[in-house]
Each structure stands twice: as C-alpha cells, then as structure tokens.
mmCIF file of N, CA and C in Angstrom:
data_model
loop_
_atom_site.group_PDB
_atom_site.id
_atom_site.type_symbol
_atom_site.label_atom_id
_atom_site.label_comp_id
_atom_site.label_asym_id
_atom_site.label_seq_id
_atom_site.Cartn_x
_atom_site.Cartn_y
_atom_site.Cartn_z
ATOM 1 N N UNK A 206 -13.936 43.196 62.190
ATOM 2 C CA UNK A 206 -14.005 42.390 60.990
ATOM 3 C C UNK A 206 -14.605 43.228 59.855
ATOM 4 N N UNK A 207 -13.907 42.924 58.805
ATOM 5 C CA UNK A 207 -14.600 43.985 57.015
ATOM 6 C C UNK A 207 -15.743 43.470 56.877
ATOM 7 N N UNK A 208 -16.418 44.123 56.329
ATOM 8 C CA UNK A 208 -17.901 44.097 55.648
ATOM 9 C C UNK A 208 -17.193 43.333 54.374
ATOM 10 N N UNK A 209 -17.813 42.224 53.835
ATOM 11 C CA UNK A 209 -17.805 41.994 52.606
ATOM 12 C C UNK A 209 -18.469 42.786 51.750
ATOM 13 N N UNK A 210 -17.812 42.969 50.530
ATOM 14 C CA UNK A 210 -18.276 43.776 49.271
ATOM 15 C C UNK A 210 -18.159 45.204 49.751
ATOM 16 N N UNK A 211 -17.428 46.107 51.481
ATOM 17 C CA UNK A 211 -17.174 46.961 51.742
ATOM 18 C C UNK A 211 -16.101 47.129 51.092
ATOM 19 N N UNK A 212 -15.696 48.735 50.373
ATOM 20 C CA UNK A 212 -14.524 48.969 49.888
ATOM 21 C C UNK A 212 -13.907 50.063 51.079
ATOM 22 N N UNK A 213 -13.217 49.688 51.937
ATOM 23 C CA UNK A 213 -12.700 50.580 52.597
ATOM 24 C C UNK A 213 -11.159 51.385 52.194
ATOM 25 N N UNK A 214 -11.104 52.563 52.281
ATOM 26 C CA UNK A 214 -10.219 53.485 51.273
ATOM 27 C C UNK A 214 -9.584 53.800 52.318
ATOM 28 N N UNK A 215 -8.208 53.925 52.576
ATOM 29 C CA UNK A 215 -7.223 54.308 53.718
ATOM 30 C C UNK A 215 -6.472 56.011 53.261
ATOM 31 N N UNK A 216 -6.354 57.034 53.936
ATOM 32 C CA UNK A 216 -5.329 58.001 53.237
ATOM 33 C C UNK A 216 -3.585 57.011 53.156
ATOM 34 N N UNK A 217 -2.994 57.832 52.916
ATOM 35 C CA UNK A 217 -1.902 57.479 52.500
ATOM 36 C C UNK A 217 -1.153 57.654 53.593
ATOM 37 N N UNK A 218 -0.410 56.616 54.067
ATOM 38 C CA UNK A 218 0.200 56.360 55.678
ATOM 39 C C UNK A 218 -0.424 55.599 56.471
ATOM 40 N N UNK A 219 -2.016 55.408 56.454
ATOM 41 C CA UNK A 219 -2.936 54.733 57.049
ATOM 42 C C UNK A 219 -3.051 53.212 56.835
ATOM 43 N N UNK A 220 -3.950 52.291 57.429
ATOM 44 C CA UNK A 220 -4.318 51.267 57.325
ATOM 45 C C UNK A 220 -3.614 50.103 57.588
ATOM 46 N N UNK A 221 -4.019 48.728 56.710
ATOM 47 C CA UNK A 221 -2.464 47.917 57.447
ATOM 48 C C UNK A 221 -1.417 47.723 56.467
ATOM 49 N N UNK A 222 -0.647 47.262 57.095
ATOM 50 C CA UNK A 222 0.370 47.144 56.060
ATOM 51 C C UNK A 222 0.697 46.147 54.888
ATOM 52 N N UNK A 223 0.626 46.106 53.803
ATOM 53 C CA UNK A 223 0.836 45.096 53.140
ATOM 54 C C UNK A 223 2.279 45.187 51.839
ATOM 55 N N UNK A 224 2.560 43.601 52.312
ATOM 56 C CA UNK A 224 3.880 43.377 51.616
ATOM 57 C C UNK A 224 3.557 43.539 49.808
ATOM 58 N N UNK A 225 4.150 44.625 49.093
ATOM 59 C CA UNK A 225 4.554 44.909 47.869
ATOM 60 C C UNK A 225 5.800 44.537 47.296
ATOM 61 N N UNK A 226 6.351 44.065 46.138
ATOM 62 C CA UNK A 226 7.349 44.029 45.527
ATOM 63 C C UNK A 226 7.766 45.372 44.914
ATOM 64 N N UNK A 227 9.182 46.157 44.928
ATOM 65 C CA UNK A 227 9.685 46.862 44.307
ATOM 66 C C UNK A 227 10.704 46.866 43.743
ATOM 67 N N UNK A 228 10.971 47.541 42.511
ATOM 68 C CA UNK A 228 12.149 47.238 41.905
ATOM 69 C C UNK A 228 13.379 48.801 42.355
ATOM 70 N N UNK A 229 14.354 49.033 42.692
ATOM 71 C CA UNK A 229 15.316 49.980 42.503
ATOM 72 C C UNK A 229 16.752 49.423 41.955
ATOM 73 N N UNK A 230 17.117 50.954 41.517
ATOM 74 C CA UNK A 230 18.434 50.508 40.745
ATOM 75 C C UNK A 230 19.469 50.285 42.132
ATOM 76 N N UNK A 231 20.467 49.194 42.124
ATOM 77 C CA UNK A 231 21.021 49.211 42.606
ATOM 78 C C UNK A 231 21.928 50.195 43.706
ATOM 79 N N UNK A 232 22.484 51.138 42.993
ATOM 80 C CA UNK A 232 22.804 52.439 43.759
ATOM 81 C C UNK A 232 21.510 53.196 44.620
ATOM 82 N N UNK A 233 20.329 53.044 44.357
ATOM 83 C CA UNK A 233 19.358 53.582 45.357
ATOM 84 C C UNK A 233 19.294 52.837 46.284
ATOM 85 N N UNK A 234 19.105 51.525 46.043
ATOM 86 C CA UNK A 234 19.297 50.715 47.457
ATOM 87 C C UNK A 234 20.044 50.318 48.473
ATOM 88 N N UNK A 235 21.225 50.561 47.357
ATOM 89 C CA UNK A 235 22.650 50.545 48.729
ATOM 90 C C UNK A 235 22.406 51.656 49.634
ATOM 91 N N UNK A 236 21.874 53.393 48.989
ATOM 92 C CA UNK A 236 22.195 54.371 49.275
ATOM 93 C C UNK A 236 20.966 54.386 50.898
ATOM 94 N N UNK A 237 19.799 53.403 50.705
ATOM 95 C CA UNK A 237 18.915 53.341 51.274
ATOM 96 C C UNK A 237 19.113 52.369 52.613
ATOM 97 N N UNK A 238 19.612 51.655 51.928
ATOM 98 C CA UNK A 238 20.090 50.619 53.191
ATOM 99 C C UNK A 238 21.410 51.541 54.082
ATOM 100 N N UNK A 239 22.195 51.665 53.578
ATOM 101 C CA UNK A 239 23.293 52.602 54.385
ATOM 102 C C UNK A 239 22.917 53.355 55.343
ATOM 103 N N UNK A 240 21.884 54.007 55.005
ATOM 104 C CA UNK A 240 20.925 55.140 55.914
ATOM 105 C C UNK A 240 20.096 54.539 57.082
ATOM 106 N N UNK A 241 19.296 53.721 56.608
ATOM 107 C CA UNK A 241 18.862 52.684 57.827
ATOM 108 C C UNK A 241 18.555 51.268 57.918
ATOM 109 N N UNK A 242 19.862 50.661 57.411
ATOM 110 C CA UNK A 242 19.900 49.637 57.510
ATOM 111 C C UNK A 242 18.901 48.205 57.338
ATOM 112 N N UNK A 243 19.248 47.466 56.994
ATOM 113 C CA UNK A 243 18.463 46.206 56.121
ATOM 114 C C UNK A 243 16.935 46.195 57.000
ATOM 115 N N UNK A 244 16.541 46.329 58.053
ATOM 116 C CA UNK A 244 15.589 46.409 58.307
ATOM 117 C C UNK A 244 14.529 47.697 58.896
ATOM 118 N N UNK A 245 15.287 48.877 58.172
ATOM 119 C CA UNK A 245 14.498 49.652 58.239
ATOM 120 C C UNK A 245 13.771 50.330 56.606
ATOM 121 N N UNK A 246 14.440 49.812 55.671
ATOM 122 C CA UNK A 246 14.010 50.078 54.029
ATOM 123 C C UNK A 246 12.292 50.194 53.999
ATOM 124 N N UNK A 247 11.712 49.205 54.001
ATOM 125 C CA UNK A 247 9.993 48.949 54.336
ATOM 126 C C UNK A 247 9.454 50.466 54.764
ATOM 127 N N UNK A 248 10.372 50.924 55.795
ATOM 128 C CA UNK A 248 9.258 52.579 57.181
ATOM 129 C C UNK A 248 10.187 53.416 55.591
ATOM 130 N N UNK A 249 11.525 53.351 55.665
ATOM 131 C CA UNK A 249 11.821 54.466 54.759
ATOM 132 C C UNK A 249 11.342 54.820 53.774
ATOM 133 N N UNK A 250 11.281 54.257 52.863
ATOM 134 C CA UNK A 250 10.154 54.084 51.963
ATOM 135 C C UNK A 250 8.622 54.334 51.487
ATOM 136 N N UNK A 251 7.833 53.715 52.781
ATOM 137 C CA UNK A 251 6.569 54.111 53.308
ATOM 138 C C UNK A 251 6.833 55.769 53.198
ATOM 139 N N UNK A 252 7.199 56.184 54.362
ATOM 140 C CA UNK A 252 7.554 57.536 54.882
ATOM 141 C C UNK A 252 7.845 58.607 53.520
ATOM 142 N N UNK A 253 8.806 58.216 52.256
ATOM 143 C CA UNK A 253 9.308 58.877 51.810
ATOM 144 C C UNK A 253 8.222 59.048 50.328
ATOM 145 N N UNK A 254 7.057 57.905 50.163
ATOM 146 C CA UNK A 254 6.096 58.102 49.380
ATOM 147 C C UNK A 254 4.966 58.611 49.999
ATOM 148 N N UNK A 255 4.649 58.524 51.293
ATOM 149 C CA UNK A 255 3.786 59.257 51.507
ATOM 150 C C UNK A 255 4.325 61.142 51.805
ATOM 151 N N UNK A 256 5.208 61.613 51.484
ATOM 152 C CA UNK A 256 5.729 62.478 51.613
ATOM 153 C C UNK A 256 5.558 62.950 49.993
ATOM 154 N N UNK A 257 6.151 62.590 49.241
ATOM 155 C CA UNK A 257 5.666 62.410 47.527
ATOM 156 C C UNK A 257 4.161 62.988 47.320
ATOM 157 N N UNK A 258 3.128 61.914 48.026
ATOM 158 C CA UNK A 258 1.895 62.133 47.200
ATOM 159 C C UNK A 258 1.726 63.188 48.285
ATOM 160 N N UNK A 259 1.750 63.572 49.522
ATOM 161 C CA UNK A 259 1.146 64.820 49.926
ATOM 162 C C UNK A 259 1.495 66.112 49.179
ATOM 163 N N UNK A 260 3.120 66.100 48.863
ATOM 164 C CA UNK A 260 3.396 67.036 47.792
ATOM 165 C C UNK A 260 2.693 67.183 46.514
ATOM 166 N N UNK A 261 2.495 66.328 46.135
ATOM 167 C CA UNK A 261 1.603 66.358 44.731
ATOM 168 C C UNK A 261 -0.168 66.611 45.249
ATOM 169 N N UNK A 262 -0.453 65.834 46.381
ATOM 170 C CA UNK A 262 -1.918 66.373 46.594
ATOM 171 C C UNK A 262 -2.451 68.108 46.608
ATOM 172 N N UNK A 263 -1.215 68.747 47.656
ATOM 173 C CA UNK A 263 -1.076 69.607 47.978
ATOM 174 C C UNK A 263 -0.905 70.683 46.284
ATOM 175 N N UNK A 264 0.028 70.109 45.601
ATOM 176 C CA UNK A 264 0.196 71.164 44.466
ATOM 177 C C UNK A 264 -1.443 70.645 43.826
ATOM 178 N N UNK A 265 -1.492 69.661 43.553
ATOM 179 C CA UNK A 265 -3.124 69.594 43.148
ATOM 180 C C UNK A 265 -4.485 70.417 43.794
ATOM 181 N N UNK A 266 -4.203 70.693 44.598
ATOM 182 C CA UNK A 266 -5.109 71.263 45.354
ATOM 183 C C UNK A 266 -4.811 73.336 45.195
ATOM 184 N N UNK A 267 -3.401 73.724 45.137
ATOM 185 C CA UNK A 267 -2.976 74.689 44.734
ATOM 186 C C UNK A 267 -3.612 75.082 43.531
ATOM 187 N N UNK A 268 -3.381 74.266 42.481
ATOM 188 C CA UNK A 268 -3.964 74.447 41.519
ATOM 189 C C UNK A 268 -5.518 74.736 41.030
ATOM 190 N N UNK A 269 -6.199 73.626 41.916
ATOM 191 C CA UNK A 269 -7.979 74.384 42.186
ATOM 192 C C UNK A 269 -8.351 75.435 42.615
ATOM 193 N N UNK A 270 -7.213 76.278 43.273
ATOM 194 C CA UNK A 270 -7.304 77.417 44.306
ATOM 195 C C UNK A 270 -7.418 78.309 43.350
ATOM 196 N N UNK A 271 -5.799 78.336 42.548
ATOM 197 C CA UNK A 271 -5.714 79.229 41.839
ATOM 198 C C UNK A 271 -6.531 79.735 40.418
ATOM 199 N N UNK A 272 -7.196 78.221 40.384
ATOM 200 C CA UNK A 272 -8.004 78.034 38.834
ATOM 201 C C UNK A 272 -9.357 78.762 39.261
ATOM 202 N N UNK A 273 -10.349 79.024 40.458
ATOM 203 C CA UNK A 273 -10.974 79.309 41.251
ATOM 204 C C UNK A 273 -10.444 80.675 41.338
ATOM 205 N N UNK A 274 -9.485 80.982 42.174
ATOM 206 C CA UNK A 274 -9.417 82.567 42.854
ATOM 207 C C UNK A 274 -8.710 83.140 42.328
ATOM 208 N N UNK A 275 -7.769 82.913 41.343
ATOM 209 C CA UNK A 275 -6.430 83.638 40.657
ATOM 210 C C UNK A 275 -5.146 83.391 41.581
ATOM 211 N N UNK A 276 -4.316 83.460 41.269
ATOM 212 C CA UNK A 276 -2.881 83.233 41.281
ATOM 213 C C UNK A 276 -2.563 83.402 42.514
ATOM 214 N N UNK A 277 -1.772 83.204 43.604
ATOM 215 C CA UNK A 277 -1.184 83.775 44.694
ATOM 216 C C UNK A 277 -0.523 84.714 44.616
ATOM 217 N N UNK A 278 -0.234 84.988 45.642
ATOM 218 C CA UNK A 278 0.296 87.351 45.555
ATOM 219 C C UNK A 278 1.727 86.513 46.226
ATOM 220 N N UNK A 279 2.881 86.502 45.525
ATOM 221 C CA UNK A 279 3.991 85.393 45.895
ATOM 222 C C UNK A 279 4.627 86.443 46.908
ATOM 223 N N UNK A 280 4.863 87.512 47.258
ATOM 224 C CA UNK A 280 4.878 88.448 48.737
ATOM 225 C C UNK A 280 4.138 87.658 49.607
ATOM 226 N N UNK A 281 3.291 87.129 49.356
ATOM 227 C CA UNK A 281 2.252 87.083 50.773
ATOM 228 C C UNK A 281 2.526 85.836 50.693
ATOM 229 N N UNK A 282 3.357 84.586 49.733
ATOM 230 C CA UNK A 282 3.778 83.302 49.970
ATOM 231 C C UNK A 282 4.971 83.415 50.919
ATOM 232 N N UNK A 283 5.856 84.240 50.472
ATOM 233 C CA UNK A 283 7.405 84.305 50.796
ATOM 234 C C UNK A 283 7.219 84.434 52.320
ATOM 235 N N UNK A 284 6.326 85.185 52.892
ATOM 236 C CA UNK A 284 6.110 85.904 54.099
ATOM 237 C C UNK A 284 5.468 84.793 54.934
ATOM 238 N N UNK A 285 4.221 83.917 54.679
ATOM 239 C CA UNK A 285 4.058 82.528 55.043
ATOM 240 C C UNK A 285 5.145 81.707 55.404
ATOM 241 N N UNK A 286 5.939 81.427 54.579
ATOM 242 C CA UNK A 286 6.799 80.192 54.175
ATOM 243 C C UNK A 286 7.850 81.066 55.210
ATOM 244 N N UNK A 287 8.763 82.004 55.272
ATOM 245 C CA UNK A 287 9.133 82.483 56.634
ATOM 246 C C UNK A 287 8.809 82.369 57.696
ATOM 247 N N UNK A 288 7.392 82.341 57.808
ATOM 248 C CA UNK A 288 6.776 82.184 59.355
ATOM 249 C C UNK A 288 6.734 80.673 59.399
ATOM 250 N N UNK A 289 6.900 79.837 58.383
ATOM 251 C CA UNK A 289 6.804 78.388 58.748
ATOM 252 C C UNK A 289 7.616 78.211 59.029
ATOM 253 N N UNK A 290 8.954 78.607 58.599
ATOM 254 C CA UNK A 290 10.687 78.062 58.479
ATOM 255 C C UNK A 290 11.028 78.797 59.964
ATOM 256 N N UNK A 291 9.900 79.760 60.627
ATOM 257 C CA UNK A 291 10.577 80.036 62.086
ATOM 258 C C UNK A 291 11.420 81.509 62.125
ATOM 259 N N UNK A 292 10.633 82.164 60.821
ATOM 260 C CA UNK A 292 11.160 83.163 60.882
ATOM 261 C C UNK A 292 10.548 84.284 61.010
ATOM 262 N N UNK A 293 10.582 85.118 60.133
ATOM 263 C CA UNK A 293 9.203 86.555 60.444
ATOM 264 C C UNK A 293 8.756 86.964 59.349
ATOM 265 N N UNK A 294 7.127 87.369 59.121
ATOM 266 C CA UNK A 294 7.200 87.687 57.445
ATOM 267 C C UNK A 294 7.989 89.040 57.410
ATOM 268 N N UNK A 295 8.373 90.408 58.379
ATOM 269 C CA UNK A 295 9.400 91.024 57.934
ATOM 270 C C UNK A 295 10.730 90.612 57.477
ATOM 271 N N UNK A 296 11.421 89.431 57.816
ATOM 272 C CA UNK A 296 12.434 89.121 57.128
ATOM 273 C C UNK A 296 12.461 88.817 55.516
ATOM 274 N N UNK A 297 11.134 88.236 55.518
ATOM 275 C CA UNK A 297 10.828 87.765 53.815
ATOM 276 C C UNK A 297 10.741 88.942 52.885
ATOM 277 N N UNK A 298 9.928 89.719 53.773
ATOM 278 C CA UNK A 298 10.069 91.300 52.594
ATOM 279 C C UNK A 298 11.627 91.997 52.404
ATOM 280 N N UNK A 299 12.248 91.760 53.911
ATOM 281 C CA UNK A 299 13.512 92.576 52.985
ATOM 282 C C UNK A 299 14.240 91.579 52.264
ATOM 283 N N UNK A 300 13.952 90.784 51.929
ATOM 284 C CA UNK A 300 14.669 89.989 50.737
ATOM 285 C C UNK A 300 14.701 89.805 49.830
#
C-alpha cells in the first residue's frame, strides 16, 4: 500500500499501468494496428516511447560528457558501435 503524500517516481517502462488518451493521425494508426493488431497498440506504443526517451536520455547524457571531457574521438565511436552491431573494431577502421 502507498504512503500518502509519498511521491513515488517510476523510470520509464516501470510501474503500473495507467489508461491515457491519445490522439494519432489516422494513417499511423491503421499502420499500427496492421502490425499488431487491435489489441496489441497499448505494449506497442508503451515499448516504442520508452525507446524515444532512452534515446533522448542517452543523447542528454552524451552531451554532459562531452560539455565535461570534450568531444568523442568518432574512430573510437565507429569501432564501439562495430563491436555492438557484432562486428570488430578492425572492420570499423578499414572503413
């Protein structure tokens, strides 16, 4: 049971679920429903904004790094982002 006058703060994906109203243009919602059907819109959705703000947390957080330490050495990104995608950072350099 909540603490009254507790403000409890959930990350994004977390907590329970509660019913929101949204508006989309027509063509997004057909395009949404097509994909997973009338009762899966609600998870797609969920899923596809919490995917949104981690991207934006993440560049927010890039940005303190760089404002802090200077810029990234984009060699030594390319070579990361290879080893994430399952590849090798030698492949990233000869490219």
């Amino acid at each position: 049971m909540a603490n009254p006058g507790v403000d409890v703060q959930f990350m994004p994906g977390e907590g329970p679920a509660r019913s929101v109203s949204v508006s989309f243009t027509t063509g997004t919602y057909e395009a949404i429903r097509k994909r997973v059907g009338k009762r899966g819109v609600s998870k797609f959705v969920e899923e596809a904004t919490v995917r949104a703000l981690s991207r934006e947390l993440l560049s927010e957080l890039i940005d303190v790094i760089e404002a802090e330490a200077g810029p990234f050495d984009q060699q030594e990104v390319a070579e990361k982002a290879a080893i994430l995608r399952g590849g090798t950072a030698r492949a990233a350099g000869a490219a």
